[in-house]
CSV table of C-alpha atoms in Angstrom, one decimal:
chain,number,residue,atom,x,y,z
A,1,UNK,CA,175.7,71.5,62.8
A,2,UNK,CA,172.2,70.7,63.9
A,3,UNK,CA,169.1,72.3,62.4
A,4,UNK,CA,168.1,73.9,65.8
A,5,UNK,CA,171.4,75.8,66.0
A,6,UNK,CA,171.1,77.0,62.4
A,7,UNK,CA,167.6,78.3,63.1
A,8,UNK,CA,168.7,80.1,66.2
A,9,UNK,CA,171.6,81.8,64.4
A,10,UNK,CA,169.3,82.8,61.6
A,11,UNK,CA,166.8,84.4,64.1
A,12,UNK,CA,169.7,86.3,65.8
A,13,UNK,CA,170.9,87.6,62.4
A,14,UNK,CA,167.4,88.7,61.5
A,15,UNK,CA,166.9,90.5,64.8
A,16,UNK,CA,170.3,92.2,64.3
A,17,UNK,CA,169.3,93.4,60.8
A,18,UNK,CA,166.0,94.8,62.0
A,19,UNK,CA,167.7,96.7,64.8
A,20,UNK,CA,170.2,98.2,62.4
A,21,UNK,CA,167.4,99.4,60.1
A,22,UNK,CA,165.5,100.7,63.0
A,23,UNK,CA,168.5,102.8,64.2
A,24,UNK,CA,169.1,104.1,60.7
A,25,UNK,CA,165.4,105.1,60.3
A,26,UNK,CA,165.3,106.8,63.7
A,27,UNK,CA,168.5,108.7,62.9
A,28,UNK,CA,167.1,109.9,59.6
A,29,UNK,CA,163.7,110.8,61.1
A,30,UNK,CA,165.2,112.9,63.9
A,31,UNK,CA,167.5,114.6,61.5
A,32,UNK,CA,164.6,115.5,59.2
A,33,UNK,CA,162.6,116.8,62.2
A,34,UNK,CA,165.4,119.0,63.3
A,35,UNK,CA,166.0,120.2,59.7
A,36,UNK,CA,162.2,120.9,59.4
A,37,UNK,CA,162.3,122.9,62.6
A,38,UNK,CA,165.3,124.8,61.4
A,39,UNK,CA,163.6,125.6,58.1
A,40,UNK,CA,160.4,126.8,59.9
A,41,UNK,CA,162.4,128.8,62.3
A,42,UNK,CA,164.3,130.6,59.5
A,43,UNK,CA,161.2,131.0,57.2
A,44,UNK,CA,159.5,134.4,56.8
A,45,UNK,CA,155.8,135.1,56.3
A,46,UNK,CA,153.9,138.2,55.1
A,47,UNK,CA,151.0,139.9,56.9
A,48,UNK,CA,148.0,140.2,54.5
A,49,UNK,CA,144.7,141.9,54.7
A,50,UNK,CA,141.2,140.8,53.7
A,51,UNK,CA,138.0,142.7,53.2
A,52,UNK,CA,135.0,140.9,54.7
A,53,UNK,CA,131.5,141.6,53.7
A,54,UNK,CA,128.3,141.1,55.8
A,55,UNK,CA,125.7,140.6,53.1
A,56,UNK,CA,122.6,138.7,52.1
A,57,UNK,CA,122.8,137.1,48.6
A,58,UNK,CA,119.7,137.8,46.4
A,59,UNK,CA,118.6,137.4,42.8
A,60,UNK,CA,115.6,138.4,40.8
A,61,UNK,CA,114.2,140.4,37.9
A,62,UNK,CA,113.4,144.1,37.7
A,63,UNK,CA,110.2,145.7,36.7
A,64,UNK,CA,109.3,149.3,35.8
A,65,UNK,CA,108.1,151.7,38.3
A,66,UNK,CA,104.8,151.8,36.5
A,67,UNK,CA,103.4,149.7,33.7
A,68,UNK,CA,100.2,149.9,31.7
A,69,UNK,CA,99.0,147.3,29.2
A,70,UNK,CA,97.6,149.2,26.3
A,71,UNK,CA,94.3,147.3,25.6
A,72,UNK,CA,91.2,148.1,23.5
A,73,UNK,CA,88.1,148.5,25.6
A,74,UNK,CA,85.8,147.4,22.8
A,75,UNK,CA,85.8,145.9,19.3
A,76,UNK,CA,86.5,148.1,16.3
A,77,UNK,CA,88.7,149.2,13.4
A,78,UNK,CA,91.7,151.4,14.2
A,79,UNK,CA,91.2,154.8,12.6
A,80,UNK,CA,94.2,156.7,13.9
A,81,UNK,CA,97.5,156.0,15.7
A,82,UNK,CA,99.2,159.1,17.4
A,83,UNK,CA,102.5,157.6,18.6
A,84,UNK,CA,105.3,155.1,17.8
A,85,UNK,CA,107.2,152.5,19.7
A,86,UNK,CA,109.9,154.2,21.9
A,87,UNK,CA,108.1,157.5,22.0
A,88,UNK,CA,107.8,159.4,25.3
A,89,UNK,CA,104.2,160.3,25.9
A,90,UNK,CA,102.3,162.4,28.4
A,91,UNK,CA,99.6,161.4,30.9
A,92,UNK,CA,96.2,161.6,29.2
A,93,UNK,CA,97.6,161.5,25.7
A,94,UNK,CA,95.5,159.6,23.1
A,95,UNK,CA,97.6,156.9,21.5
A,96,UNK,CA,95.0,155.0,19.4
A,97,UNK,CA,91.5,155.8,18.2
A,98,UNK,CA,89.0,153.3,16.9
A,99,UNK,CA,86.1,154.0,14.5
A,100,UNK,CA,83.5,156.0,16.4
A,101,UNK,CA,80.7,156.4,13.8
A,102,UNK,CA,78.3,154.2,15.6
A,103,UNK,CA,78.8,155.9,18.9
A,104,UNK,CA,78.6,159.3,17.4
A,105,UNK,CA,75.2,158.4,15.8
A,106,UNK,CA,73.9,157.1,19.2
A,107,UNK,CA,74.9,160.3,20.9
A,108,UNK,CA,73.3,162.5,18.2
A,109,UNK,CA,70.1,160.5,18.5
A,110,UNK,CA,70.0,160.8,22.3
A,111,UNK,CA,70.6,164.5,22.0
A,112,UNK,CA,67.5,164.7,19.7
A,113,UNK,CA,65.5,162.6,22.1
A,114,UNK,CA,66.5,164.8,25.0
A,115,UNK,CA,65.5,167.9,23.2
A,116,UNK,CA,62.1,166.4,22.4
A,117,UNK,CA,61.6,165.3,25.9
A,118,UNK,CA,62.3,168.7,27.3
A,119,UNK,CA,59.4,169.9,25.2
A,120,UNK,CA,56.9,167.1,25.4
A,121,UNK,CA,58.1,164.7,28.1
A,122,UNK,CA,58.0,164.6,31.9
A,123,UNK,CA,61.0,165.3,34.2
A,124,UNK,CA,61.5,161.7,35.1
A,125,UNK,CA,61.8,160.6,31.4
A,126,UNK,CA,64.3,163.5,30.8
A,127,UNK,CA,66.4,162.3,33.8
A,128,UNK,CA,66.6,158.8,32.3
A,129,UNK,CA,67.7,160.1,28.9
A,130,UNK,CA,70.4,162.2,30.5
A,131,UNK,CA,71.7,159.2,32.3
A,132,UNK,CA,71.6,157.2,29.0
A,133,UNK,CA,73.6,160.0,27.3
A,134,UNK,CA,76.4,159.7,29.9
A,135,UNK,CA,76.6,155.9,29.2
A,136,UNK,CA,76.9,156.6,25.5
A,137,UNK,CA,79.6,159.2,26.1
A,138,UNK,CA,81.5,156.6,28.1
A,139,UNK,CA,81.3,154.2,25.2
A,140,UNK,CA,82.6,156.9,22.9
A,141,UNK,CA,85.6,157.5,25.2
A,142,UNK,CA,86.3,153.8,25.3
A,143,UNK,CA,87.1,154.0,21.6
A,144,UNK,CA,90.4,155.6,22.5
A,145,UNK,CA,93.5,154.0,24.1
A,146,UNK,CA,94.9,156.7,26.5
A,147,UNK,CA,98.1,156.9,28.5
A,148,UNK,CA,97.4,156.7,32.2
A,149,UNK,CA,100.7,158.3,33.1
A,150,UNK,CA,103.8,159.8,31.4
A,151,UNK,CA,106.2,157.2,30.2
A,152,UNK,CA,107.8,155.4,27.2
A,153,UNK,CA,106.0,153.1,24.7
A,154,UNK,CA,107.4,149.6,24.6
A,155,UNK,CA,106.3,146.8,22.2
A,156,UNK,CA,103.9,149.2,20.5
A,157,UNK,CA,102.5,147.6,17.4
A,158,UNK,CA,99.3,148.9,15.8
A,159,UNK,CA,98.4,150.6,12.5
A,160,UNK,CA,95.3,152.3,11.0
A,161,UNK,CA,93.1,149.7,9.4
A,162,UNK,CA,93.8,147.0,12.1
A,163,UNK,CA,90.8,145.4,13.7
A,164,UNK,CA,90.9,145.0,17.5
A,165,UNK,CA,88.7,143.0,19.7
A,166,UNK,CA,88.0,144.0,23.3
A,167,UNK,CA,91.1,143.5,25.6
A,168,UNK,CA,93.5,143.1,22.6
A,169,UNK,CA,96.9,144.5,23.7
A,170,UNK,CA,98.8,146.8,21.3
A,171,UNK,CA,101.8,147.4,23.5
A,172,UNK,CA,103.0,148.5,27.0
A,173,UNK,CA,103.6,151.9,28.5
A,174,UNK,CA,106.3,151.9,31.1
A,175,UNK,CA,107.7,154.6,33.5
A,176,UNK,CA,111.4,154.1,34.2
A,177,UNK,CA,112.3,156.8,36.6
A,178,UNK,CA,113.2,153.8,38.8
A,179,UNK,CA,113.2,150.0,38.6
A,180,UNK,CA,111.9,147.8,41.4
A,181,UNK,CA,112.1,144.1,42.2
A,182,UNK,CA,110.7,141.8,44.9
A,183,UNK,CA,113.3,139.3,46.0
A,184,UNK,CA,113.2,136.4,48.4
A,185,UNK,CA,115.1,136.4,51.7
A,186,UNK,CA,115.2,133.3,53.8
A,187,UNK,CA,113.8,133.5,57.3
A,188,UNK,CA,117.2,133.1,59.0
A,189,UNK,CA,118.4,136.3,57.3
A,190,UNK,CA,115.1,138.3,57.7
A,191,UNK,CA,116.1,139.7,61.2
A,192,UNK,CA,119.1,141.4,59.6
A,193,UNK,CA,116.9,143.5,57.2
A,194,UNK,CA,116.3,147.2,57.6
A,195,UNK,CA,114.8,149.9,55.3
A,196,UNK,CA,117.3,151.9,53.2
A,197,UNK,CA,120.1,149.2,53.3
A,198,UNK,CA,122.3,149.5,50.3
A,199,UNK,CA,121.8,146.8,47.6
A,200,UNK,CA,124.5,146.0,45.0
A,201,UNK,CA,123.2,144.5,41.7
A,202,UNK,CA,125.0,142.9,38.8
A,203,UNK,CA,123.1,142.5,35.5
A,204,UNK,CA,124.2,140.0,32.7
A,205,UNK,CA,123.4,142.8,30.2
A,206,UNK,CA,125.7,145.2,32.1
A,207,UNK,CA,128.4,142.8,33.2
A,208,UNK,CA,131.3,145.2,34.0
A,209,UNK,CA,129.3,147.4,36.3
A,210,UNK,CA,127.6,147.3,39.7
A,211,UNK,CA,124.3,149.1,40.0
A,212,UNK,CA,123.4,150.4,43.4
A,213,UNK,CA,119.9,150.3,44.9
A,214,UNK,CA,118.3,150.1,48.3
A,215,UNK,CA,115.7,148.3,50.4
A,216,UNK,CA,112.3,150.0,50.3
A,217,UNK,CA,110.2,147.7,52.5
A,218,UNK,CA,109.5,144.2,53.6
A,219,UNK,CA,106.5,142.6,55.3
A,220,UNK,CA,106.4,141.7,59.0
A,221,UNK,CA,105.0,138.2,58.0
A,222,UNK,CA,106.8,135.4,56.2
A,223,UNK,CA,105.6,133.5,53.1
A,224,UNK,CA,105.7,129.7,52.6
A,225,UNK,CA,106.9,128.9,49.1
A,226,UNK,CA,105.9,125.9,46.9
A,227,UNK,CA,109.3,124.4,47.9
A,228,UNK,CA,108.2,124.5,51.5
A,229,UNK,CA,110.7,127.2,52.5
A,230,UNK,CA,109.8,130.2,54.7
A,231,UNK,CA,110.9,133.5,53.0
A,232,UNK,CA,110.2,137.2,53.2
A,233,UNK,CA,109.5,139.2,50.0
A,234,UNK,CA,111.7,142.3,50.1
A,235,UNK,CA,111.1,145.2,47.8
A,236,UNK,CA,114.2,146.9,46.4
A,237,UNK,CA,114.5,149.9,44.2
A,238,UNK,CA,117.1,151.3,41.7
A,239,UNK,CA,116.7,155.0,41.1
A,240,UNK,CA,117.7,156.5,37.7
A,241,UNK,CA,118.8,153.1,36.3
A,242,UNK,CA,121.2,153.0,33.2
A,243,UNK,CA,119.2,153.0,30.0
A,244,UNK,CA,120.7,149.7,29.0
A,245,UNK,CA,118.8,147.9,31.8
A,246,UNK,CA,115.2,147.3,30.8
A,247,UNK,CA,112.2,145.9,32.7
A,248,UNK,CA,112.3,142.1,33.1
A,249,UNK,CA,116.1,141.9,33.1
A,250,UNK,CA,117.6,139.5,35.6
A,251,UNK,CA,120.2,140.3,38.2
A,252,UNK,CA,122.1,138.9,41.1
A,253,UNK,CA,123.0,141.0,44.1
A,254,UNK,CA,123.9,141.6,47.7
A,255,UNK,CA,122.0,143.4,50.5
A,256,UNK,CA,124.7,145.0,52.6
A,257,UNK,CA,123.9,144.5,56.3
A,258,UNK,CA,127.0,146.3,57.7
A,259,UNK,CA,129.8,148.1,55.9
A,260,UNK,CA,132.8,145.9,54.8
A,261,UNK,CA,135.5,145.3,57.4
A,262,UNK,CA,139.2,145.1,56.8
A,263,UNK,CA,141.0,142.4,58.8
A,264,UNK,CA,144.7,141.5,59.2
A,265,UNK,CA,145.8,137.9,58.8
A,266,UNK,CA,149.1,136.3,59.8
A,267,UNK,CA,150.1,132.7,58.9
A,268,UNK,CA,149.9,130.4,61.9
A,269,UNK,CA,153.6,129.5,61.5
A,270,UNK,CA,154.5,133.1,62.4
A,271,UNK,CA,152.4,133.4,65.6
A,272,UNK,CA,153.7,132.1,69.0
A,273,UNK,CA,152.1,131.8,72.4
A,274,UNK,CA,153.5,132.2,75.8
A,275,UNK,CA,152.0,132.5,79.3
A,276,UNK,CA,152.0,136.2,78.8
A,277,UNK,CA,150.1,136.1,75.6
A,278,UNK,CA,150.6,135.8,71.8
A,279,UNK,CA,153.3,137.5,69.8
A,280,UNK,CA,155.1,137.7,66.5
A,281,UNK,CA,158.6,138.6,65.5
A,282,UNK,CA,158.7,141.4,62.8
A,283,UNK,CA,161.7,141.4,60.5
A,284,UNK,CA,162.9,144.9,60.1
A,285,UNK,CA,164.6,146.4,57.0
A,286,UNK,CA,168.1,145.9,58.5
A,287,UNK,CA,167.4,142.3,59.1
A,288,UNK,CA,166.9,142.6,62.8
A,289,UNK,CA,163.8,141.2,64.5
A,290,UNK,CA,161.4,143.0,66.8
A,291,UNK,CA,159.0,141.1,69.0
A,292,UNK,CA,155.5,142.5,68.8
A,293,UNK,CA,152.7,141.5,71.2
A,294,UNK,CA,149.4,140.8,69.4
A,295,UNK,CA,145.9,139.5,70.0
A,296,UNK,CA,145.3,136.6,67.7
A,297,UNK,CA,142.3,134.5,67.0
A,298,UNK,CA,142.1,131.3,64.8
A,299,UNK,CA,141.0,132.1,61.2
A,300,UNK,CA,140.5,128.9,59.2
A,301,UNK,CA,143.1,126.2,59.0
A,302,UNK,CA,146.2,128.3,58.1
A,303,UNK,CA,146.0,131.8,59.6
A,304,UNK,CA,145.3,133.8,62.7
A,305,UNK,CA,143.2,136.9,62.7
A,306,UNK,CA,145.2,139.8,64.3
A,307,UNK,CA,142.8,142.1,66.2
A,308,UNK,CA,145.4,144.1,68.2
A,309,UNK,CA,149.1,144.7,67.7
A,310,UNK,CA,151.5,147.1,66.0
A,311,UNK,CA,151.6,145.2,62.7
A,312,UNK,CA,150.2,146.1,59.3
A,313,UNK,CA,149.7,144.7,55.8
A,314,UNK,CA,153.0,143.8,54.1
A,315,UNK,CA,155.0,143.3,57.4
A,316,UNK,CA,157.4,140.4,57.2
A,317,UNK,CA,157.3,138.0,60.1
A,318,UNK,CA,159.8,135.4,61.2
A,319,UNK,CA,158.7,131.8,61.6
A,320,UNK,CA,158.5,131.3,65.4
A,321,UNK,CA,156.9,128.0,66.1
A,322,UNK,CA,155.4,124.8,64.8
A,323,UNK,CA,151.7,124.9,64.2
A,324,UNK,CA,149.8,124.7,67.5
A,325,UNK,CA,148.4,121.4,68.6
A,326,UNK,CA,144.8,120.9,67.6
A,327,UNK,CA,142.5,122.2,70.2
A,328,UNK,CA,144.8,124.8,71.7
A,329,UNK,CA,143.7,128.3,71.9
A,330,UNK,CA,145.7,131.6,72.3
A,331,UNK,CA,145.8,132.9,75.8
A,332,UNK,CA,144.4,136.2,77.0
A,333,UNK,CA,142.0,136.2,74.0
A,334,UNK,CA,139.8,139.3,73.8
A,335,UNK,CA,136.4,139.6,72.2
A,336,UNK,CA,136.2,141.6,69.0
A,337,UNK,CA,133.5,142.6,66.6
A,338,UNK,CA,135.3,140.7,63.8
A,339,UNK,CA,135.0,137.0,63.8
A,340,UNK,CA,136.2,134.2,61.6
A,341,UNK,CA,133.7,133.3,58.9
A,342,UNK,CA,135.5,130.0,58.3
A,343,UNK,CA,135.4,128.9,61.9
A,344,UNK,CA,132.8,130.4,64.2
A,345,UNK,CA,131.8,132.7,61.4
A,346,UNK,CA,130.4,136.1,60.8
A,347,UNK,CA,127.1,134.4,60.6
A,348,UNK,CA,125.1,133.5,57.5
A,349,UNK,CA,125.9,135.8,54.7
A,350,UNK,CA,129.4,136.9,55.8
A,351,UNK,CA,132.1,136.3,53.2
A,352,UNK,CA,135.5,137.6,52.2
A,353,UNK,CA,135.4,140.1,49.4
A,354,UNK,CA,137.2,139.4,46.1
A,355,UNK,CA,140.6,141.1,45.9
């Protein structure tokens, strides 16, 4: 047999083998596709709900409602201390007193000079000495460190015999009827702000609790940060804070723009579409199926948001269709206030709540 004939027979054999394998593969593929459709048709899915929050994320540190640095106004030795760290003190209460012997001498001397001037001096000289006495009395008063408001002594560390120089600090007086903080909100979120919006704060020092505050105010002008970002400084306040939360503690939080919304979600395999609209088949307790007309909107890659229809959380739905072709949309789609944060979104700040 010639070489040409052998080559031709080999090619025919090769073609035949390829055709046989192609037929086998196609048969298996079609069988798998049909089986997959059957499985999807007989599968069941559960309606779930999700709580979606419309919030602005924030972080910062809190400070006391009022704060006074307790500083000496002049040099001198501490003669008396009238309070201890942690004490509650009243407005006007003397906390520390420095040596006043020199100031008391100066006042006694000016009193003597005033008395002599009243007898021998002229009215103008008397007027000057009276002014001088007021200055000396002010210096005497500066020998005391006084509480400017009612509050609690923090970091108070001073004892009789200590020597203080002018502006030396011996502690801090704080008023904790409320705590406040100034947090940064980016310019894109600023239009959502309003006074009295609820703020939820979480503190590392108080990890298992959420502390509620509110928005007090914010300026009508933005600020450019050193990072080049435009922000608005928002003042928030926490009334009657827990005692465990102290000034300068850090927190993370959320400003609530609108109350949380509860939405219903159905897996995309359970939602079908027809010229009359979208629908699902609810599996009843007796195993029968009931077709329910719904209004569905895409929600992420695997679910539809159900905005209308007689279904609820926990309903079991039958698998009705293969996933819709990319780019298709449900017909008769109606607008709703709830949108999909994973697709067209609730806008910046919207996020599902943790369940």
